[in-house]
Tab-separated table of C-alpha atoms in Angstrom:
chain	number	residue	atom	x	y	z
A	1	MET	CA	139.978	178.893	53.186
A	2	CYS	CA	140.323	176.729	50.227
A	3	GLY	CA	142.678	177.023	47.211
A	4	ILE	CA	141.679	176.903	43.393
A	5	VAL	CA	143.933	176.803	40.355
A	6	GLY	CA	143.015	176.168	36.750
A	7	ALA	CA	144.345	176.335	33.030
A	8	LEU	CA	142.559	176.810	29.870
A	9	ALA	CA	143.920	176.288	26.357
A	10	LEU	CA	142.303	179.099	24.258
A	11	ASN	CA	143.153	178.516	20.751
A	12	HIS	CA	145.173	175.464	20.759
A	13	LYS	CA	144.586	171.677	22.070
A	14	GLY	CA	145.970	171.490	25.275
A	15	ILE	CA	147.507	172.750	28.347
A	16	ASN	CA	150.863	171.515	29.613
A	17	ILE	CA	149.780	168.861	32.157
A	18	GLN	CA	153.057	168.168	33.675
A	19	TYR	CA	152.643	171.344	35.651
A	20	ALA	CA	148.961	170.688	36.862
A	21	LYS	CA	149.881	168.661	40.091
A	22	ASP	CA	152.776	171.382	41.141
A	23	MET	CA	150.184	174.106	40.915
A	24	VAL	CA	147.777	172.520	43.331
A	25	ASP	CA	150.510	171.254	45.674
A	26	ILE	CA	151.991	175.117	45.961
A	27	ILE	CA	148.966	176.188	47.808
A	28	SER	CA	148.395	173.095	50.153
A	29	HIS	CA	148.422	175.286	53.100
A	30	ARG	CA	145.206	176.641	51.866
A	31	GLY	CA	143.706	173.326	52.326
A	32	PRO	CA	145.359	170.510	53.987
A	33	ASP	CA	142.305	168.185	54.153
A	34	ASP	CA	141.708	167.060	50.574
A	35	ALA	CA	143.179	167.534	46.995
A	36	GLY	CA	141.345	167.235	43.523
A	37	TYR	CA	142.227	167.421	40.069
A	38	LEU	CA	139.940	167.460	36.913
A	39	PHE	CA	141.108	167.303	33.378
A	40	PHE	CA	138.656	167.892	30.512
A	41	HIS	CA	138.834	167.404	26.945
A	42	THR	CA	136.134	169.660	25.432
A	43	GLY	CA	136.246	168.554	21.840
A	44	CYS	CA	136.338	172.299	20.745
A	45	ARG	CA	139.685	172.483	19.163
A	46	HIS	CA	140.106	168.825	18.440
A	47	ASN	CA	139.810	166.372	15.186
A	48	ARG	CA	137.031	164.498	17.117
A	49	LYS	CA	134.316	166.893	18.394
A	50	VAL	CA	133.684	164.747	21.768
A	51	SER	CA	134.116	165.573	25.106
A	52	PHE	CA	135.378	163.579	27.932
A	53	PHE	CA	137.231	163.983	31.606
A	54	LEU	CA	139.182	162.303	34.042
A	55	GLU	CA	138.427	163.054	37.651
A	56	LEU	CA	141.492	162.399	40.043
A	57	SER	CA	142.167	162.494	43.695
A	58	ASP	CA	145.380	162.541	45.467
A	59	GLU	CA	147.106	159.370	47.087
A	60	ASN	CA	147.433	161.086	50.285
A	61	PHE	CA	143.666	161.804	50.613
A	62	HIS	CA	142.494	158.429	49.009
A	63	ARG	CA	140.219	157.546	52.026
A	64	LEU	CA	138.115	160.465	51.276
A	65	ALA	CA	137.779	159.642	47.323
A	66	PRO	CA	138.310	155.909	47.320
A	67	LEU	CA	136.643	155.392	43.991
A	68	LEU	CA	138.723	157.905	42.203
A	69	PRO	CA	141.876	157.098	40.596
A	70	SER	CA	145.098	158.904	42.078
A	71	VAL	CA	146.963	161.275	40.043
A	72	GLN	CA	150.055	159.731	41.051
A	73	ASP	CA	149.284	156.168	39.753
A	74	GLU	CA	151.287	155.081	36.867
A	75	TYR	CA	148.473	154.060	34.635
A	76	VAL	CA	146.789	157.441	35.195
A	77	GLN	CA	149.916	159.116	33.981
A	78	LYS	CA	149.830	157.202	30.950
A	79	GLU	CA	146.263	157.868	30.329
A	80	LEU	CA	146.924	161.751	30.751
A	81	ASN	CA	149.608	161.667	28.252
A	82	ARG	CA	147.658	159.811	25.647
A	83	HIS	CA	145.195	162.784	25.326
A	84	ASP	CA	144.819	166.644	24.936
A	85	TRP	CA	143.311	168.431	27.499
A	86	ASP	CA	142.324	172.047	27.074
A	87	VAL	CA	140.455	172.575	30.445
A	88	PHE	CA	141.989	171.876	33.921
A	89	LEU	CA	140.756	172.589	37.436
A	90	GLY	CA	142.515	172.099	40.566
A	91	HIS	CA	141.361	172.201	44.232
A	92	ARG	CA	142.698	172.100	47.879
A	93	ARG	CA	140.264	171.765	50.497
A	94	LEU	CA	140.024	173.277	54.269
A	95	ALA	CA	136.985	171.268	55.231
A	96	ILE	CA	134.530	173.298	57.397
A	97	LEU	CA	131.132	172.177	55.930
A	98	ASP	CA	130.474	168.867	55.666
A	99	LEU	CA	133.631	167.010	56.595
A	100	THR	CA	132.672	163.503	54.640
A	101	PRO	CA	133.709	162.810	51.089
A	102	ALA	CA	130.882	164.354	49.689
A	103	GLY	CA	132.432	167.625	49.840
A	104	HIS	CA	135.406	166.664	47.634
A	105	GLN	CA	136.321	169.281	44.939
A	106	PRO	CA	136.253	169.610	41.864
A	107	MET	CA	132.399	169.077	42.337
A	108	SER	CA	130.238	168.302	39.505
A	109	ASP	CA	126.443	168.161	39.248
A	110	LEU	CA	124.597	164.830	38.490
A	111	SER	CA	125.322	164.858	34.823
A	112	LYS	CA	129.135	165.393	35.243
A	113	ASN	CA	128.722	168.359	32.769
A	114	VAL	CA	128.929	171.144	34.935
A	115	TRP	CA	131.966	171.504	37.440
A	116	ILE	CA	133.033	173.819	40.151
A	117	ALA	CA	136.326	174.417	42.026
A	118	TYR	CA	135.124	176.954	44.814
A	119	ASN	CA	136.798	178.880	47.778
A	120	GLY	CA	134.537	180.823	49.802
A	121	GLU	CA	131.403	180.815	52.413
A	122	ILE	CA	128.112	181.448	51.349
A	123	TYR	CA	126.225	182.765	54.360
A	124	ASN	CA	122.476	182.351	53.008
A	125	PHE	CA	123.432	179.099	51.549
A	126	GLN	CA	120.621	177.186	53.634
A	127	GLU	CA	117.961	179.662	52.545
A	128	LEU	CA	118.953	179.149	48.810
A	129	ARG	CA	119.151	175.387	49.220
A	130	TYR	CA	115.526	175.278	50.641
A	131	GLU	CA	114.592	177.428	47.480
A	132	LEU	CA	116.462	175.061	45.010
A	133	GLU	CA	115.021	172.193	46.627
A	134	LYS	CA	111.502	173.530	46.048
A	135	ARG	CA	112.411	173.635	42.329
A	136	GLY	CA	113.164	170.266	42.032
A	137	TYR	CA	116.966	169.922	42.762
A	138	THR	CA	118.573	167.252	45.220
A	139	PHE	CA	121.795	167.545	47.036
A	140	LYS	CA	124.161	164.796	48.060
A	141	SER	CA	126.082	166.727	50.254
A	142	ASN	CA	125.556	169.593	52.983
A	143	THR	CA	128.043	171.942	51.592
A	144	ASP	CA	127.532	175.563	50.159
A	145	THR	CA	129.668	174.381	47.162
A	146	GLU	CA	126.773	172.260	45.858
A	147	VAL	CA	124.398	175.255	46.355
A	148	VAL	CA	126.647	177.487	44.428
A	149	LEU	CA	126.874	174.972	41.763
A	150	TYR	CA	123.082	174.483	41.315
A	151	ALA	CA	122.459	177.887	41.580
A	152	TYR	CA	124.428	178.567	38.559
A	153	ILE	CA	122.679	175.901	36.692
A	154	GLU	CA	119.056	177.195	37.955
A	155	TRP	CA	119.979	181.333	37.508
A	156	GLY	CA	123.034	181.328	35.090
A	157	ASN	CA	125.148	184.439	35.885
A	158	GLU	CA	122.377	186.101	37.963
A	159	CYS	CA	123.231	183.675	40.590
A	160	ILE	CA	125.967	185.736	42.080
A	161	ASN	CA	123.525	188.331	42.925
A	162	LYS	CA	121.814	185.982	45.271
A	163	PHE	CA	125.041	185.080	47.268
A	164	ASN	CA	125.613	186.810	50.629
A	165	GLY	CA	129.078	185.659	51.437
A	166	ILE	CA	132.865	185.658	50.357
A	167	PHE	CA	133.767	183.754	47.561
A	168	ALA	CA	136.101	183.071	44.292
A	169	PHE	CA	135.241	180.432	42.385
A	170	ALA	CA	135.588	178.801	38.855
A	171	ILE	CA	132.781	176.708	36.786
A	172	TYR	CA	133.503	174.812	33.695
A	173	ASP	CA	129.895	174.347	31.732
A	174	ASP	CA	130.528	171.503	29.233
A	175	PHE	CA	126.863	171.907	28.001
A	176	LYS	CA	127.848	175.457	26.916
A	177	LYS	CA	131.449	174.949	26.576
A	178	ARG	CA	132.162	178.295	29.108
A	179	LEU	CA	134.489	178.987	31.757
A	180	PHE	CA	132.995	181.258	34.381
A	181	LEU	CA	135.408	182.833	37.177
A	182	VAL	CA	133.693	185.077	39.798
A	183	ARG	CA	135.133	187.094	42.852
A	184	ASP	CA	133.162	188.158	45.384
A	185	ARG	CA	131.869	192.140	45.891
A	186	TYR	CA	134.341	193.356	48.225
A	187	GLY	CA	137.402	191.237	46.900
A	188	THR	CA	137.673	189.354	50.299
A	189	LYS	CA	138.653	186.108	48.290
A	190	PRO	CA	141.761	186.448	45.959
A	191	LEU	CA	141.602	185.366	42.381
A	192	TYR	CA	144.533	185.915	40.052
A	193	TYR	CA	145.034	185.166	36.270
A	194	THR	CA	147.371	185.627	33.290
A	195	LEU	CA	147.220	185.096	29.455
A	196	LEU	CA	150.369	183.318	28.659
A	197	GLU	CA	151.258	183.390	24.990
A	198	LYS	CA	153.839	181.205	23.583
A	199	LYS	CA	154.577	180.731	19.753
A	200	GLY	CA	151.174	181.963	19.075
A	201	GLU	CA	149.369	179.687	21.770
A	202	LYS	CA	147.435	181.170	24.274
A	203	THR	CA	146.552	179.753	27.682
A	204	LEU	CA	144.486	181.273	30.455
A	205	LEU	CA	146.153	180.412	34.044
A	206	PHE	CA	144.170	181.312	37.039
A	207	ALA	CA	144.551	180.669	40.802
A	208	SER	CA	143.937	181.624	44.487
A	209	GLU	CA	147.578	182.642	44.796
A	210	VAL	CA	150.223	183.928	42.337
A	211	LYS	CA	152.962	181.134	43.472
A	212	ALA	CA	150.521	178.743	41.676
A	213	ILE	CA	150.713	180.329	38.582
A	214	LEU	CA	154.331	180.355	38.646
A	215	GLU	CA	154.306	176.642	38.900
A	216	TYR	CA	153.354	176.593	35.382
A	217	LYS	CA	157.061	176.965	34.246
A	218	ASP	CA	156.165	177.980	30.670
A	219	PHE	CA	155.210	181.312	32.112
A	220	LYS	CA	158.495	183.483	32.937
A	221	PRO	CA	157.723	186.182	35.553
A	222	GLU	CA	158.882	189.679	35.445
A	223	ILE	CA	158.775	192.512	37.629
A	224	ASN	CA	156.090	195.148	36.948
A	225	TYR	CA	157.554	198.408	37.873
A	226	ALA	CA	154.213	200.247	37.213
A	227	ALA	CA	152.858	198.298	40.179
A	228	LEU	CA	155.728	198.759	42.478
A	229	PHE	CA	155.507	202.382	41.857
A	230	GLU	CA	151.872	202.450	42.735
A	231	TYR	CA	152.684	200.738	46.100
A	232	PHE	CA	155.482	203.056	46.953
A	233	THR	CA	153.239	206.142	46.105
A	234	PHE	CA	150.016	204.759	47.735
A	235	GLN	CA	151.232	202.140	50.161
A	236	ASN	CA	148.712	199.870	48.326
A	237	ILE	CA	148.072	198.439	44.879
A	238	PHE	CA	144.535	200.151	43.825
A	239	THR	CA	144.579	198.777	40.332
A	240	ASP	CA	144.189	194.958	38.993
A	241	ASN	CA	147.960	195.080	38.689
A	242	THR	CA	150.509	192.757	40.675
A	243	LEU	CA	153.947	192.992	41.089
A	244	CYS	CA	154.372	190.138	38.476
A	245	SER	CA	154.140	191.716	35.167
A	246	ASP	CA	151.234	190.204	33.290
A	247	ILE	CA	149.560	188.611	36.167
A	248	LYS	CA	146.472	190.574	37.276
A	249	ILE	CA	143.828	190.079	39.918
A	250	LEU	CA	140.330	189.886	39.191
A	251	PRO	CA	138.511	193.129	40.340
A	252	ALA	CA	136.153	192.650	43.312
A	253	GLY	CA	132.520	192.547	42.236
A	254	ASN	CA	133.661	191.272	38.813
A	255	TYR	CA	133.349	187.990	36.803
A	256	MET	CA	135.048	186.601	33.955
A	257	GLU	CA	133.627	184.485	31.119
A	258	LEU	CA	135.063	182.557	28.142
A	259	ASP	CA	133.041	181.189	25.387
A	260	LEU	CA	135.026	177.911	24.124
A	261	ASN	CA	132.781	177.474	21.169
A	262	LYS	CA	134.750	180.309	19.485
A	263	GLU	CA	137.893	179.475	17.618
A	264	ASN	CA	139.919	182.165	19.582
A	265	PRO	CA	137.943	182.839	22.770
A	266	HIS	CA	138.007	186.283	24.235
A	267	ILE	CA	138.176	187.115	27.964
A	268	ASN	CA	135.134	189.160	29.068
A	269	ILE	CA	135.018	190.854	32.468
A	270	GLU	CA	132.234	192.328	33.702
A	271	THR	CA	131.170	194.242	36.650
A	272	TYR	CA	128.259	192.701	38.386
A	273	TRP	CA	128.076	194.841	41.596
A	274	ASP	CA	129.627	198.097	42.897
A	275	PHE	CA	128.946	200.479	45.641
A	276	TYR	CA	125.898	202.782	45.112
A	277	PHE	CA	124.918	205.550	47.371
A	278	SER	CA	121.705	207.050	47.207
A	279	ASP	CA	119.581	209.806	49.460
A	280	ASP	CA	116.380	207.614	48.306
A	281	ASN	CA	116.539	205.671	51.516
A	282	ASP	CA	113.979	205.249	54.263
A	283	LEU	CA	116.829	204.956	56.843
A	284	ILE	CA	117.858	208.570	56.243
A	285	LYS	CA	114.418	209.761	57.391
A	286	ALA	CA	114.838	207.490	60.616
A	287	ASP	CA	115.706	208.596	64.011
A	288	GLU	CA	118.661	207.669	66.127
A	289	THR	CA	116.589	205.027	67.978
A	290	GLU	CA	115.629	203.276	64.768
A	291	LEU	CA	118.859	203.446	63.507
A	292	THR	CA	120.367	201.982	66.254
A	293	GLU	CA	118.182	198.796	66.307
A	294	GLU	CA	118.437	198.519	62.503
A	295	LEU	CA	122.231	198.383	63.234
A	296	ASP	CA	122.022	196.033	65.806
A	297	ARG	CA	119.834	193.767	63.886
A	298	LEU	CA	122.318	193.574	61.089
A	299	PHE	CA	125.336	193.222	62.967
A	300	VAL	CA	123.996	190.285	65.112
A	301	GLN	CA	122.702	188.689	61.945
A	302	ALA	CA	125.878	188.804	60.512
A	303	VAL	CA	127.799	187.603	63.067
A	304	LYS	CA	125.274	184.687	63.633
A	305	ARG	CA	125.379	183.760	59.925
A	306	GLN	CA	129.139	183.275	60.089
A	307	LEU	CA	128.699	180.612	63.207
A	308	ILE	CA	127.330	178.108	60.771
A	309	SER	CA	130.194	175.451	60.648
A	310	ASP	CA	131.033	171.548	61.343
A	311	VAL	CA	134.193	172.493	62.744
A	312	GLU	CA	135.335	174.728	66.146
A	313	ILE	CA	134.906	178.579	65.734
A	314	GLY	CA	137.018	180.966	67.720
A	315	ALA	CA	137.577	184.741	67.602
A	316	TYR	CA	140.564	187.061	67.548
A	317	LEU	CA	140.320	189.575	70.286
A	318	SER	CA	142.524	192.689	70.128
A	319	GLY	CA	140.314	194.703	72.986
A	320	GLY	CA	139.346	197.142	70.287
A	321	ILE	CA	135.897	197.952	69.145
A	322	ASP	CA	135.653	195.378	66.185
A	323	SER	CA	136.718	192.148	67.619
A	324	GLY	CA	135.228	192.661	71.122
A	325	SER	CA	131.934	193.448	69.539
A	326	ILE	CA	132.095	190.283	67.391
A	327	SER	CA	133.268	188.075	70.055
A	328	ALA	CA	130.338	189.206	72.487
A	329	ILE	CA	127.921	188.262	70.168
A	330	ALA	CA	129.880	184.964	69.208
A	331	ALA	CA	130.062	184.225	72.898
A	332	SER	CA	126.481	184.058	73.534
A	333	HIS	CA	125.981	181.391	71.133
A	334	ILE	CA	129.194	179.132	71.472
A	335	LYS	CA	129.980	178.077	74.940
A	336	ASP	CA	133.680	178.675	76.151
A	337	LEU	CA	134.453	180.560	72.946
A	338	LYS	CA	138.271	180.483	72.445
A	339	THR	CA	139.612	183.901	71.781
A	340	PHE	CA	143.106	184.905	70.596
A	341	SER	CA	145.211	188.007	71.476
A	342	ILE	CA	148.597	189.262	70.553
A	343	GLY	CA	150.628	191.358	73.021
A	344	TYR	CA	154.082	193.117	73.088
A	345	ASP	CA	157.118	192.935	75.390
A	346	SER	CA	156.822	196.521	76.880
A	347	TYR	CA	159.947	196.223	78.831
A	348	SER	CA	161.464	199.148	77.154
A	349	ALA	CA	158.528	200.867	76.076
A	350	SER	CA	157.407	204.033	77.740
A	351	GLY	CA	154.809	206.814	76.884
A	352	LEU	CA	152.456	206.316	73.868
A	353	GLU	CA	154.209	202.829	73.334
A	354	LEU	CA	152.622	201.544	76.472
A	355	SER	CA	149.148	201.717	74.691
A	356	PHE	CA	150.279	199.162	72.026
A	357	ASP	CA	149.815	196.242	74.191
A	358	GLU	CA	145.912	195.856	74.143
A	359	ARG	CA	146.146	192.689	76.251
A	360	PRO	CA	144.536	194.142	79.321
A	361	LYS	CA	141.569	195.335	77.490
A	362	ALA	CA	141.214	192.038	75.832
A	363	GLU	CA	141.499	190.366	79.191
A	364	LEU	CA	138.854	192.312	80.392
A	365	ILE	CA	136.417	191.539	77.464
A	366	SER	CA	137.445	187.720	77.864
A	367	TYR	CA	136.351	187.920	81.694
A	368	LEU	CA	133.021	189.655	80.804
A	369	TYR	CA	131.970	187.297	78.220
A	370	LYS	CA	133.358	183.959	79.775
A	371	THR	CA	135.832	183.337	76.780
A	372	GLU	CA	138.490	180.603	76.769
A	373	HIS	CA	141.713	183.023	76.155
A	374	TYR	CA	144.808	182.651	74.430
A	375	GLU	CA	147.528	185.018	74.340
A	376	MET	CA	151.065	185.129	72.679
A	377	VAL	CA	153.491	187.989	73.559
A	378	LEU	CA	155.953	189.265	70.894
A	379	LYS	CA	159.488	190.276	71.400
A	380	ALA	CA	162.035	192.192	69.572
A	381	GLY	CA	163.359	190.042	66.955
A	382	ASP	CA	160.034	188.172	66.069
A	383	MET	CA	159.361	190.218	62.945
A	384	GLU	CA	162.815	189.215	61.535
A	385	ARG	CA	162.366	185.622	62.495
A	386	CYS	CA	158.927	185.272	60.445
A	387	LEU	CA	159.751	187.693	57.504
A	388	GLN	CA	160.677	185.067	55.064
A	389	SER	CA	157.664	183.106	55.616
A	390	LEU	CA	155.542	185.672	55.728
A	391	VAL	CA	156.565	187.170	52.587
A	392	TRP	CA	156.089	183.894	50.949
A	393	HIS	CA	152.337	183.903	52.248
A	394	LEU	CA	151.707	187.509	51.405
A	395	GLU	CA	153.214	187.564	48.008
A	396	GLU	CA	153.244	191.138	47.727
A	397	PRO	CA	153.883	194.136	50.278
A	398	ARG	CA	150.775	195.142	52.310
A	399	VAL	CA	150.350	197.949	54.778
A	400	GLY	CA	149.423	197.471	58.368
A	401	GLN	CA	150.149	194.921	61.028
A	402	SER	CA	150.921	191.916	58.898
A	403	TYR	CA	153.594	190.398	61.139
A	404	PRO	CA	151.278	190.249	64.315
A	405	ASN	CA	148.577	188.966	62.318
A	406	TYR	CA	150.957	186.156	61.473
A	407	TYR	CA	151.578	185.114	64.681
A	408	VAL	CA	148.122	185.390	66.037
A	409	SER	CA	146.775	183.195	63.290
A	410	LYS	CA	149.649	180.680	64.150
A	411	LEU	CA	148.539	180.460	67.673
A	412	ALA	CA	144.935	180.222	66.754
A	413	SER	CA	145.552	177.385	64.441
A	414	LYS	CA	146.602	175.062	67.212
A	415	PHE	CA	143.122	175.068	68.513
A	416	VAL	CA	140.604	175.718	65.909
A	417	LYS	CA	140.134	175.962	62.041
A	418	VAL	CA	137.930	178.997	61.709
A	419	VAL	CA	138.389	182.409	63.287
A	420	LEU	CA	136.278	185.174	63.337
A	421	ALA	CA	138.011	188.897	62.542
A	422	GLY	CA	137.150	192.317	63.123
A	423	THR	CA	139.131	193.698	60.262
A	424	GLY	CA	137.595	197.053	58.896
A	425	GLY	CA	135.369	197.272	62.009
A	426	ASP	CA	137.459	200.267	63.734
A	427	GLU	CA	137.269	202.154	60.604
A	428	LEU	CA	133.330	201.751	60.166
A	429	PHE	CA	132.728	202.356	63.886
A	430	GLY	CA	135.169	205.206	64.768
A	431	GLY	CA	137.399	202.711	66.749
A	432	TYR	CA	140.181	205.218	66.427
A	433	PRO	CA	138.960	208.561	67.890
A	434	TRP	CA	142.415	209.929	68.017
A	435	ARG	CA	142.500	209.825	64.372
A	436	TYR	CA	138.607	211.021	63.542
A	437	TYR	CA	137.544	213.607	66.070
A	438	ARG	CA	139.179	216.365	64.442
A	439	THR	CA	137.396	215.751	61.212
A	440	LEU	CA	133.960	216.747	62.995
A	441	LYS	CA	132.771	220.345	63.802
A	442	SER	CA	133.816	219.912	67.443
A	443	SER	CA	137.812	219.333	67.794
A	444	ASN	CA	136.863	218.367	71.718
A	445	PHE	CA	138.296	214.949	72.054
A	446	ASP	CA	136.002	214.139	75.187
A	447	GLU	CA	133.161	215.485	73.629
A	448	TYR	CA	133.862	212.988	70.469
A	449	ILE	CA	133.826	210.273	72.951
A	450	ASP	CA	130.514	211.176	74.520
């Protein structure tokens, strides 16, 4: 994953730039490989209607962008303080595709007028790149980021309907004086925002994590009790609220756009995708064999598309139907696939608790598909030990096995950069038969399994 942050002065001349670097640094864990900063003077609310920008790197990553000045440089700081900057984009990079400096972000087109800060994976980016090349576009990198950028230039808002993937990104278009924020269909990648109003001056802040917004110290957080009650009621927050009052999350399948040409730009949020179920579908008329074959084709295709990477890929392996199926397909394309499991100290366990340790099932799958398998055993007290760090990363309460996921991620990070996960697969494929079989006409467990 990567991390993006940004700020936009809506009805005044400039943002408070002293917080910009801190906003980026606080999410360095999302992208330890590179950092970038873009400050734009758009001319929209300035005496001189001219635009100019300052693109900066970080001295810790100077080797990746040696031609860019460093944000820490004394001369750069003087230059930053000489002007008003009404648009800021920041980025922390986890390098997965194209590990060269060509993948540095924020990234621009050749004209230096359209810029993107991007977090995500577009699984069909190679097909889209080929289509764009046929239309005359040339690329300087092998990243999906650049494909997203030129897809926007070619198709405008419609580009997002062409993307097969998970993403959250911000595009500033200086030709149109427009900011465009997008979140993927299922909301896999987060994108938070708030509208800060201070002495009549309105500033839009956005980021991959809430903590980055909190680094803009002009914003004073307060507890959102409505969101807290929502969580206590449903064990989830289903609206766009967060536990911080006035900070919201851009809903899944939505985009936000702002026109800076207007004196007081309005935040416009639109839904570009939603679930749609229809009886008018050829698959409804298909027999069981056809449905099985189509499911197999789609599942294998989905896993293969996520194996495109310039770094090593691993997989979580719990022993369940979700991670087991994904690991089986991935192992057929990656020799000695590294897999990772979490087990539990069952010394004092008995009865149903003994089944919570799925290591034997994971080890069997690892044996069958010849993966390079790693395990970690959790003991009493491990949850307490990680709680402070876990809460810092989660930011808000989440239902589910968050703390085992924290430890297995920590284990995997010692070996690989990318890990395939089967989250949600059990729910889709009936992986918890004890939970589902009573909802069917037959309440016979063995019949359900058959």
